[in-house]
Each structure stands twice: as C-alpha cells, then as structure tokens.
C-alpha cells in the first residue's frame, strides 16, 4: 500500500525559507523536494513538530565521519605508550557498517602516519593473527545503539575468546562515531575491561538532556512521534527506533534502525533517510530520470552542453562539438557528476546513485577532466561551476515559458550554490 499525504504542502515564502534554513543543517544531503514530500506525511497542525525534529537531526557525511574517527583515534593513542601498537578489528559480518567504516579511518592522515611507523593495522581474520603481537585491540563501528548487537557479536564471532587467549589481557577499546548512552552502559557493564571512545548521544525523549527541550512543547514531540508510529503500524521492536533507542541521526551510507522510524520507515510512509535497499535503488532510478530530463530539454533547445554561449564567454578553452546528442550513458553521467559534486557527494555514493563501477567512474572523471570540469585531484574547477549555473539558468527559462497553475508548483527544487570554494 502506498503512502498517503497528511496534507498538501503550501509553497509560501515562509515555508520555503524554513526549508532553505534546514538544508545546511542536513548538509544538503537531501533535495528540498524530498523534504517537502516527507513533511506531507504529517497533518498540517503537526508540521511544527516535524520541523523541530529536522532542526535537531544529525546527519554525518563521509568527511565528518572521517574527522570524528581520526579525532577519537588520537585520543586512544594518547592513552597508550609511545611504543604500543594497535590492531583495529571491524566487528560484525562483512559488508556491515563495521567493515565499511574502516575506509575513512584508514585514509585519515593520523592513521596513515601511524601505519608508516608500524604502529597500527586493520585486520578481520583473527585466525591468521597472533594476539600476543598487539598491545592494543580497537573494535570499530560507525554507530552503536542499544549495545546488544555489539555484545552478541563480540562473543559469537569469537573475538572475546581470541583476546582472552593472550597471556596478559591487552588494552581493549571500542571506537565508534556515535554511541547511544544506553549502548555505552551495556558494553562497559558487560565487559569491564573495555573502554569506549565515541561521541555519546542520549535518547531524544530523555528529559534530562534532549535538545528538543530548548524548542519547547517537549512532551508533545513524543506524543506526535508515537501517534504516527501507530498510524503507519511500526512493529513493536522498532517503536522509537530499535529497542526504543530513540536515535536521531543518519550517515551518507545508511540510516541506523535505532533512529526514529519516522525518518526511515518505508511502509505507508515516505521516508527522508530510507534504510531499505529497494527504496534507495528506486530513488537512484528517479534521480537518473531527472538528469535525463535535463539532457532532453537541452536537446530540444539545440544547446551544446559543453559549449553554452555564456560559458564560452567565461572561458575559450572548451572545444566546441557540433550537433552532439546527449542521450548516451557517458554524457548522462557527466551532468550527473557535476550536480552531485556541487552537492558535496562522495565518490562511492556517486557510483551507487549512477550505477557505475569504479572503472566507469574513472572514465567519467577523465572525460570531465579533458573538458576542464575537474582537475587531476578530481576537484571541480571554476569552469564547471560557471557552466552548471548557466545551464540551470537556461533550463529554468525554458521551463517558465508555458506557465500554468500546475507547472508553477515546485516539483523538484534544486540547490545550486552561488559560490564553490570561494569562486562565483
């Protein structure tokens, strides 16, 4: 059964300004049109509480995750002797968040510095490792909610037994971007020798520390959350998030089920940060369609995407290619790449959205580099910013030619920054 609207969003100046304020808070992780559709889940009288949830929602992108992990790793090594070395173990089944989070950590400057000195290594297969070779064991994950999953897997996957086989117990740490307060308590109460390094978050409806208190009507927020959970029939285990964790965060690679289900539940509800793979793939397909629409508009206008008149005035280094057709996968991906890079999207997410392999993405970058849109470091050039802004302006003019009551309603608002890395 599809989701039904609680109300039809009114595109007033105040409403659009509210969304504009929210975009930086959510780090431009979702399109304005998606925020609008999520808000339409709610009855109009409850919009205030939905906006409040968005005000305190925590979105962690790749760069921030890397920064947090590196900062916490530094704190762990401050607790060690200068000669101590560490083994980092991504716990959980392969492909889960524990293994995915090793990439940002292993590419952080502090980790690379330790690696050069031979003081740190990441390994998963404990059977091939001698526990006596390491002074410190670091168990890593992106997020820990109730702590139950950690405790179960720590025992079930044999990590605890492997560590305790050592003649002298090493220093054992948990490194996580975020941990819920109840998760920290469960881990440290269950395993007295483990120290947790993570940014702690309390339950969102905890009266003693919830950020919602500062926004007023604290009790009403919880009542409204449960009201909609019951309406969309959230299963008992996920009321308030898994085991009532009452989390309020998402990552660029996924949303923990500990987060309030109003943000990720996909049955009879339009999620803002979906968990289900099918929902994410559907969104990727819709995104491709929107890029195809851009290309179709430009074909009808006879505009060469790589040689707009305005762009030629900004730079004369772009080779003009006559009568180009923009319906093949490569050109489709170049336009999508620019759009996503302007929004600060990481490469592995770009691959996911566009359905590209690493080699295919390399090809798109190389093509973009040859026409001056990215440099050797894969950073967008000022030419790319000028080009895309001009393209958006030209397309906006075409859309507005036949103004009707229907097409004047915003259907897919797009955030295009006026500046990029200081360039206009």
mmCIF file of N, CA and C in Angstrom, residues 261-363:
data_model
loop_
_atom_site.group_PDB
_atom_site.id
_atom_site.type_symbol
_atom_site.label_atom_id
_atom_site.label_comp_id
_atom_site.label_asym_id
_atom_site.label_seq_id
_atom_site.Cartn_x
_atom_site.Cartn_y
_atom_site.Cartn_z
ATOM 1 N N UNK A 261 11.739 5.759 13.566
ATOM 2 C CA UNK A 261 11.273 5.232 12.274
ATOM 3 C C UNK A 261 10.573 6.253 11.392
ATOM 4 N N UNK A 262 10.150 7.375 11.947
ATOM 5 C CA UNK A 262 9.527 8.407 11.116
ATOM 6 C C UNK A 262 10.484 8.899 10.031
ATOM 7 N N UNK A 263 11.772 8.633 10.210
ATOM 8 C CA UNK A 263 12.747 9.078 9.214
ATOM 9 C C UNK A 263 13.092 7.998 8.195
ATOM 10 N N UNK A 264 12.898 6.713 8.529
ATOM 11 C CA UNK A 264 13.328 5.673 7.596
ATOM 12 C C UNK A 264 12.267 4.629 7.269
ATOM 13 N N UNK A 265 11.154 4.627 7.988
ATOM 14 C CA UNK A 265 10.121 3.601 7.751
ATOM 15 C C UNK A 265 9.556 3.750 6.339
ATOM 16 N N UNK A 266 9.421 2.649 5.622
ATOM 17 C CA UNK A 266 9.014 2.728 4.224
ATOM 18 C C UNK A 266 7.654 2.158 3.897
ATOM 19 N N UNK A 267 6.897 1.746 4.920
ATOM 20 C CA UNK A 267 5.572 1.180 4.667
ATOM 21 C C UNK A 267 4.513 2.227 5.008
ATOM 22 N N UNK A 268 3.694 2.585 4.034
ATOM 23 C CA UNK A 268 2.651 3.603 4.221
ATOM 24 C C UNK A 268 3.233 4.952 4.622
ATOM 25 N N UNK A 269 4.460 5.210 4.222
ATOM 26 C CA UNK A 269 5.174 6.410 4.687
ATOM 27 C C UNK A 269 6.288 6.727 3.700
ATOM 28 N N UNK A 270 6.500 8.021 3.430
ATOM 29 C CA UNK A 270 7.623 8.428 2.579
ATOM 30 C C UNK A 270 8.805 8.759 3.476
ATOM 31 N N UNK A 271 9.860 7.939 3.473
ATOM 32 C CA UNK A 271 10.993 8.189 4.376
ATOM 33 C C UNK A 271 11.892 9.306 3.862
ATOM 34 N N UNK A 272 12.542 10.003 4.774
ATOM 35 C CA UNK A 272 13.507 11.025 4.394
ATOM 36 C C UNK A 272 14.899 10.414 4.231
ATOM 37 N N UNK A 273 15.246 9.493 5.119
ATOM 38 C CA UNK A 273 16.525 8.787 5.037
ATOM 39 C C UNK A 273 16.252 7.279 5.092
ATOM 40 N N UNK A 274 15.850 6.689 3.976
ATOM 41 C CA UNK A 274 15.418 5.287 3.974
ATOM 42 C C UNK A 274 16.541 4.308 4.303
ATOM 43 N N UNK A 275 16.154 3.187 4.882
ATOM 44 C CA UNK A 275 17.083 2.084 5.153
ATOM 45 C C UNK A 275 17.028 1.017 4.081
ATOM 46 N N UNK A 276 15.809 0.742 3.590
ATOM 47 C CA UNK A 276 15.622 -0.396 2.696
ATOM 48 C C UNK A 276 16.361 -0.188 1.379
ATOM 49 N N UNK A 277 17.060 -1.256 0.938
ATOM 50 C CA UNK A 277 17.835 -1.174 -0.296
ATOM 51 C C UNK A 277 16.945 -0.844 -1.488
ATOM 52 N N UNK A 278 15.739 -1.425 -1.515
ATOM 53 C CA UNK A 278 14.842 -1.190 -2.652
ATOM 54 C C UNK A 278 14.468 0.287 -2.746
ATOM 55 N N UNK A 279 14.194 0.895 -1.605
ATOM 56 C CA UNK A 279 13.839 2.317 -1.604
ATOM 57 C C UNK A 279 14.985 3.154 -2.139
ATOM 58 N N UNK A 280 16.199 2.850 -1.712
ATOM 59 C CA UNK A 280 17.360 3.605 -2.178
ATOM 60 C C UNK A 280 17.576 3.413 -3.681
ATOM 61 N N UNK A 281 17.363 2.191 -4.183
ATOM 62 C CA UNK A 281 17.529 1.948 -5.618
ATOM 63 C C UNK A 281 16.456 2.655 -6.424
ATOM 64 N N UNK A 282 15.222 2.672 -5.896
ATOM 65 C CA UNK A 282 14.149 3.402 -6.575
ATOM 66 C C UNK A 282 14.502 4.876 -6.679
ATOM 67 N N UNK A 283 15.068 5.430 -5.609
ATOM 68 C CA UNK A 283 15.446 6.839 -5.625
ATOM 69 C C UNK A 283 16.568 7.094 -6.629
ATOM 70 N N UNK A 284 17.509 6.138 -6.726
ATOM 71 C CA UNK A 284 18.585 6.287 -7.698
ATOM 72 C C UNK A 284 18.035 6.311 -9.121
ATOM 73 N N UNK A 285 17.062 5.446 -9.380
ATOM 74 C CA UNK A 285 16.449 5.427 -10.714
ATOM 75 C C UNK A 285 15.735 6.739 -11.008
ATOM 76 N N UNK A 286 15.023 7.260 -10.003
ATOM 77 C CA UNK A 286 14.317 8.525 -10.202
ATOM 78 C C UNK A 286 15.306 9.665 -10.441
ATOM 79 N N UNK A 287 16.432 9.607 -9.740
ATOM 80 C CA UNK A 287 17.444 10.637 -9.942
ATOM 81 C C UNK A 287 17.964 10.611 -11.381
ATOM 82 N N UNK A 288 18.215 9.421 -11.899
ATOM 83 C CA UNK A 288 18.682 9.312 -13.280
ATOM 84 C C UNK A 288 17.662 9.896 -14.241
ATOM 85 N N UNK A 289 16.400 9.643 -13.984
ATOM 86 C CA UNK A 289 15.362 10.188 -14.845
ATOM 87 C C UNK A 289 15.397 11.707 -14.850
ATOM 88 N N UNK A 290 15.658 12.291 -13.691
ATOM 89 C CA UNK A 290 15.675 13.751 -13.624
ATOM 90 C C UNK A 290 16.837 14.318 -14.421
ATOM 91 N N UNK A 291 17.979 13.635 -14.414
ATOM 92 C CA UNK A 291 19.116 14.075 -15.211
ATOM 93 C C UNK A 291 18.804 13.904 -16.695
ATOM 94 N N UNK A 292 18.142 12.811 -17.053
ATOM 95 C CA UNK A 292 17.749 12.599 -18.438
ATOM 96 C C UNK A 292 16.832 13.728 -18.906
ATOM 97 N N UNK A 293 15.990 14.237 -17.996
ATOM 98 C CA UNK A 293 15.109 15.355 -18.338
ATOM 99 C C UNK A 293 15.928 16.590 -18.678
ATOM 100 N N UNK A 294 16.973 16.865 -17.907
ATOM 101 C CA UNK A 294 17.860 17.980 -18.211
ATOM 102 C C UNK A 294 18.420 17.844 -19.629
ATOM 103 N N UNK A 295 18.884 16.663 -19.950
ATOM 104 C CA UNK A 295 19.506 16.444 -21.253
ATOM 105 C C UNK A 295 18.480 16.597 -22.372
ATOM 106 N N UNK A 296 17.269 16.084 -22.144
ATOM 107 C CA UNK A 296 16.225 16.203 -23.149
ATOM 108 C C UNK A 296 15.866 17.659 -23.441
ATOM 109 N N UNK A 297 15.770 18.464 -22.377
ATOM 110 C CA UNK A 297 15.478 19.891 -22.546
ATOM 111 C C UNK A 297 16.549 20.548 -23.419
ATOM 112 N N UNK A 298 17.794 20.260 -23.138
ATOM 113 C CA UNK A 298 18.887 20.883 -23.887
ATOM 114 C C UNK A 298 18.904 20.425 -25.342
ATOM 115 N N UNK A 299 18.570 19.177 -25.596
ATOM 116 C CA UNK A 299 18.478 18.707 -26.978
ATOM 117 C C UNK A 299 17.411 19.481 -27.741
ATOM 118 N N UNK A 300 16.245 19.694 -27.107
ATOM 119 C CA UNK A 300 15.155 20.398 -27.781
ATOM 120 C C UNK A 300 15.545 21.846 -28.067
ATOM 121 N N UNK A 301 16.365 22.430 -27.177
ATOM 122 C CA UNK A 301 16.807 23.805 -27.375
ATOM 123 C C UNK A 301 17.977 23.897 -28.354
ATOM 124 N N UNK A 302 18.554 22.755 -28.691
ATOM 125 C CA UNK A 302 19.716 22.760 -29.563
ATOM 126 C C UNK A 302 20.950 23.305 -28.885
ATOM 127 N N UNK A 303 21.015 23.165 -27.563
ATOM 128 C CA UNK A 303 22.154 23.681 -26.806
ATOM 129 C C UNK A 303 23.224 22.599 -26.674
ATOM 130 N N UNK A 304 24.452 22.959 -27.083
ATOM 131 C CA UNK A 304 25.572 22.060 -26.855
ATOM 132 C C UNK A 304 25.978 22.205 -25.385
ATOM 133 N N UNK A 305 25.813 21.151 -24.607
ATOM 134 C CA UNK A 305 26.060 21.255 -23.165
ATOM 135 C C UNK A 305 27.493 21.650 -22.843
ATOM 136 N N UNK A 306 28.403 21.370 -23.757
ATOM 137 C CA UNK A 306 29.805 21.666 -23.478
ATOM 138 C C UNK A 306 30.237 23.000 -24.083
ATOM 139 N N UNK A 307 29.309 23.732 -24.692
ATOM 140 C CA UNK A 307 29.721 24.993 -25.310
ATOM 141 C C UNK A 307 28.602 26.031 -25.272
ATOM 142 N N UNK A 308 27.985 26.202 -24.108
ATOM 143 C CA UNK A 308 26.990 27.253 -23.935
ATOM 144 C C UNK A 308 27.617 28.608 -24.255
ATOM 145 N N UNK A 309 26.834 29.498 -24.877
ATOM 146 C CA UNK A 309 27.355 30.809 -25.225
ATOM 147 C C UNK A 309 27.909 31.530 -23.993
ATOM 148 N N UNK A 310 27.140 31.472 -22.891
ATOM 149 C CA UNK A 310 27.591 32.130 -21.676
ATOM 150 C C UNK A 310 28.900 31.519 -21.174
ATOM 151 N N UNK A 311 28.990 30.204 -21.339
ATOM 152 C CA UNK A 311 30.193 29.515 -20.856
ATOM 153 C C UNK A 311 31.396 29.852 -21.732
ATOM 154 N N UNK A 312 31.168 29.975 -23.037
ATOM 155 C CA UNK A 312 32.258 30.322 -23.938
ATOM 156 C C UNK A 312 32.817 31.703 -23.613
ATOM 157 N N UNK A 313 31.939 32.579 -23.114
ATOM 158 C CA UNK A 313 32.404 33.903 -22.731
ATOM 159 C C UNK A 313 33.278 33.830 -21.481
ATOM 160 N N UNK A 314 32.982 32.852 -20.634
ATOM 161 C CA UNK A 314 33.764 32.704 -19.403
ATOM 162 C C UNK A 314 35.105 32.030 -19.670
ATOM 163 N N UNK A 315 35.162 31.208 -20.699
ATOM 164 C CA UNK A 315 36.408 30.507 -20.998
ATOM 165 C C UNK A 315 36.416 30.104 -22.462
ATOM 166 N N UNK A 316 37.519 30.295 -23.133
ATOM 167 C CA UNK A 316 37.602 29.922 -24.550
ATOM 168 C C UNK A 316 38.413 28.663 -24.751
ATOM 169 N N UNK A 317 38.592 27.904 -23.688
ATOM 170 C CA UNK A 317 39.415 26.696 -23.787
ATOM 171 C C UNK A 317 38.601 25.438 -24.019
ATOM 172 N N UNK A 318 37.265 25.569 -24.089
ATOM 173 C CA UNK A 318 36.423 24.391 -24.289
ATOM 174 C C UNK A 318 36.229 24.139 -25.778
ATOM 175 N N UNK A 319 36.519 22.966 -26.214
ATOM 176 C CA UNK A 319 36.344 22.615 -27.616
ATOM 177 C C UNK A 319 34.861 22.523 -27.953
ATOM 178 N N UNK A 320 34.434 23.206 -29.004
ATOM 179 C CA UNK A 320 33.039 23.177 -29.411
ATOM 180 C C UNK A 320 32.798 21.921 -30.242
ATOM 181 N N UNK A 321 31.801 21.155 -29.870
ATOM 182 C CA UNK A 321 31.456 19.932 -30.584
ATOM 183 C C UNK A 321 30.057 20.103 -31.160
ATOM 184 N N UNK A 322 29.947 20.092 -32.456
ATOM 185 C CA UNK A 322 28.692 20.387 -33.135
ATOM 186 C C UNK A 322 27.753 19.187 -33.146
ATOM 187 N N UNK A 323 26.460 19.512 -33.076
ATOM 188 C CA UNK A 323 25.377 18.540 -33.248
ATOM 189 C C UNK A 323 25.547 17.321 -32.342
ATOM 190 N N UNK A 324 25.916 17.589 -31.124
ATOM 191 C CA UNK A 324 26.111 16.475 -30.189
ATOM 192 C C UNK A 324 24.768 15.955 -29.686
ATOM 193 N N UNK A 325 24.640 14.651 -29.546
ATOM 194 C CA UNK A 325 23.453 14.043 -28.960
ATOM 195 C C UNK A 325 23.782 13.652 -27.526
ATOM 196 N N UNK A 326 22.887 14.005 -26.604
ATOM 197 C CA UNK A 326 23.180 13.798 -25.190
ATOM 198 C C UNK A 326 22.296 12.729 -24.597
ATOM 199 N N UNK A 327 22.273 11.571 -25.191
ATOM 200 C CA UNK A 327 21.421 10.518 -24.639
ATOM 201 C C UNK A 327 22.203 9.254 -24.339
ATOM 202 N N UNK A 328 23.548 9.306 -24.399
ATOM 203 C CA UNK A 328 24.290 8.101 -24.040
ATOM 204 C C UNK A 328 24.720 8.173 -22.571
ATOM 205 N N UNK A 329 25.163 7.051 -22.060
ATOM 206 C CA UNK A 329 25.423 6.939 -20.626
ATOM 207 C C UNK A 329 26.527 7.882 -20.158
ATOM 208 N N UNK A 330 27.536 8.094 -21.004
ATOM 209 C CA UNK A 330 28.666 8.904 -20.574
ATOM 210 C C UNK A 330 28.266 10.356 -20.365
ATOM 211 N N UNK A 331 27.545 10.946 -21.341
ATOM 212 C CA UNK A 331 27.142 12.335 -21.192
ATOM 213 C C UNK A 331 26.143 12.484 -20.044
ATOM 214 N N UNK A 332 25.268 11.519 -19.948
ATOM 215 C CA UNK A 332 24.310 11.487 -18.826
ATOM 216 C C UNK A 332 25.084 11.573 -17.514
ATOM 217 N N UNK A 333 26.152 10.807 -17.394
ATOM 218 C CA UNK A 333 26.902 10.727 -16.148
ATOM 219 C C UNK A 333 27.714 11.987 -15.880
ATOM 220 N N UNK A 334 28.198 12.664 -16.921
ATOM 221 C CA UNK A 334 28.958 13.901 -16.711
ATOM 222 C C UNK A 334 28.080 14.953 -16.048
ATOM 223 N N UNK A 335 26.857 15.125 -16.582
ATOM 224 C CA UNK A 335 25.958 16.113 -16.000
ATOM 225 C C UNK A 335 25.598 15.719 -14.566
ATOM 226 N N UNK A 336 25.343 14.435 -14.356
ATOM 227 C CA UNK A 336 25.028 13.964 -13.010
ATOM 228 C C UNK A 336 26.218 14.161 -12.073
ATOM 229 N N UNK A 337 27.426 13.900 -12.590
ATOM 230 C CA UNK A 337 28.628 14.059 -11.771
ATOM 231 C C UNK A 337 28.771 15.501 -11.291
ATOM 232 N N UNK A 338 28.573 16.457 -12.191
ATOM 233 C CA UNK A 338 28.678 17.861 -11.797
ATOM 234 C C UNK A 338 27.666 18.194 -10.712
ATOM 235 N N UNK A 339 26.442 17.749 -10.916
ATOM 236 C CA UNK A 339 25.374 18.049 -9.965
ATOM 237 C C UNK A 339 25.699 17.487 -8.582
ATOM 238 N N UNK A 340 26.152 16.240 -8.562
ATOM 239 C CA UNK A 340 26.433 15.586 -7.290
ATOM 240 C C UNK A 340 27.692 16.165 -6.622
ATOM 241 N N UNK A 341 28.700 16.482 -7.402
ATOM 242 C CA UNK A 341 29.910 17.072 -6.832
ATOM 243 C C UNK A 341 29.613 18.444 -6.226
ATOM 244 N N UNK A 342 28.751 19.204 -6.872
ATOM 245 C CA UNK A 342 28.376 20.505 -6.321
ATOM 246 C C UNK A 342 27.660 20.351 -4.993
ATOM 247 N N UNK A 343 27.010 19.215 -4.787
ATOM 248 C CA UNK A 343 26.313 18.952 -3.530
ATOM 249 C C UNK A 343 27.221 18.296 -2.501
ATOM 250 N N UNK A 344 28.502 18.083 -2.849
ATOM 251 C CA UNK A 344 29.455 17.521 -1.905
ATOM 252 C C UNK A 344 29.348 16.021 -1.715
ATOM 253 N N UNK A 345 28.813 15.308 -2.706
ATOM 254 C CA UNK A 345 28.617 13.859 -2.597
ATOM 255 C C UNK A 345 29.933 13.122 -2.804
ATOM 256 N N UNK A 346 30.195 12.088 -1.993
ATOM 257 C CA UNK A 346 31.423 11.320 -2.112
ATOM 258 C C UNK A 346 31.367 10.366 -3.298
ATOM 259 N N UNK A 347 32.555 9.952 -3.756
ATOM 260 C CA UNK A 347 32.630 9.131 -4.964
ATOM 261 C C UNK A 347 31.878 7.808 -4.842
ATOM 262 N N UNK A 348 31.994 7.167 -3.685
ATOM 263 C CA UNK A 348 31.346 5.862 -3.583
ATOM 264 C C UNK A 348 29.831 5.981 -3.587
ATOM 265 N N UNK A 349 29.305 7.120 -3.120
ATOM 266 C CA UNK A 349 27.872 7.363 -3.205
ATOM 267 C C UNK A 349 27.480 7.700 -4.641
ATOM 268 N N UNK A 350 28.338 8.448 -5.366
ATOM 269 C CA UNK A 350 28.077 8.762 -6.771
ATOM 270 C C UNK A 350 27.984 7.471 -7.579
ATOM 271 N N UNK A 351 28.898 6.547 -7.340
ATOM 272 C CA UNK A 351 28.853 5.247 -8.024
ATOM 273 C C UNK A 351 27.526 4.542 -7.761
ATOM 274 N N UNK A 352 27.077 4.603 -6.510
ATOM 275 C CA UNK A 352 25.828 3.935 -6.130
ATOM 276 C C UNK A 352 24.647 4.567 -6.861
ATOM 277 N N UNK A 353 24.571 5.895 -6.838
ATOM 278 C CA UNK A 353 23.428 6.580 -7.430
ATOM 279 C C UNK A 353 23.374 6.387 -8.933
ATOM 280 N N UNK A 354 24.541 6.475 -9.601
ATOM 281 C CA UNK A 354 24.565 6.403 -11.054
ATOM 282 C C UNK A 354 24.686 4.975 -11.567
ATOM 283 N N UNK A 355 24.892 4.020 -10.660
ATOM 284 C CA UNK A 355 25.025 2.630 -11.094
ATOM 285 C C UNK A 355 26.324 2.383 -11.835
ATOM 286 N N UNK A 356 27.417 3.038 -11.387
ATOM 287 C CA UNK A 356 28.704 2.915 -12.062
ATOM 288 C C UNK A 356 29.661 2.040 -11.265
ATOM 289 N N UNK A 357 30.551 1.369 -11.981
ATOM 290 C CA UNK A 357 31.664 0.701 -11.318
ATOM 291 C C UNK A 357 32.766 1.732 -11.096
ATOM 292 N N UNK A 358 33.803 1.375 -10.330
ATOM 293 C CA UNK A 358 34.915 2.292 -10.110
ATOM 294 C C UNK A 358 35.571 2.676 -11.439
ATOM 295 N N UNK A 359 35.744 1.684 -12.327
ATOM 296 C CA UNK A 359 36.362 1.954 -13.627
ATOM 297 C C UNK A 359 35.507 2.894 -14.462
ATOM 298 N N UNK A 360 34.188 2.707 -14.406
ATOM 299 C CA UNK A 360 33.282 3.587 -15.153
ATOM 300 C C UNK A 360 33.346 5.013 -14.621
ATOM 301 N N UNK A 361 33.425 5.148 -13.297
ATOM 302 C CA UNK A 361 33.531 6.481 -12.714
ATOM 303 C C UNK A 361 34.854 7.131 -13.121
ATOM 304 N N UNK A 362 35.930 6.331 -13.180
ATOM 305 C CA UNK A 362 37.218 6.848 -13.646
ATOM 306 C C UNK A 362 37.092 7.407 -15.052
ATOM 307 N N UNK A 363 36.336 6.702 -15.893
ATOM 308 C CA UNK A 363 36.144 7.143 -17.284
ATOM 309 C C UNK A 363 35.403 8.479 -17.329
#
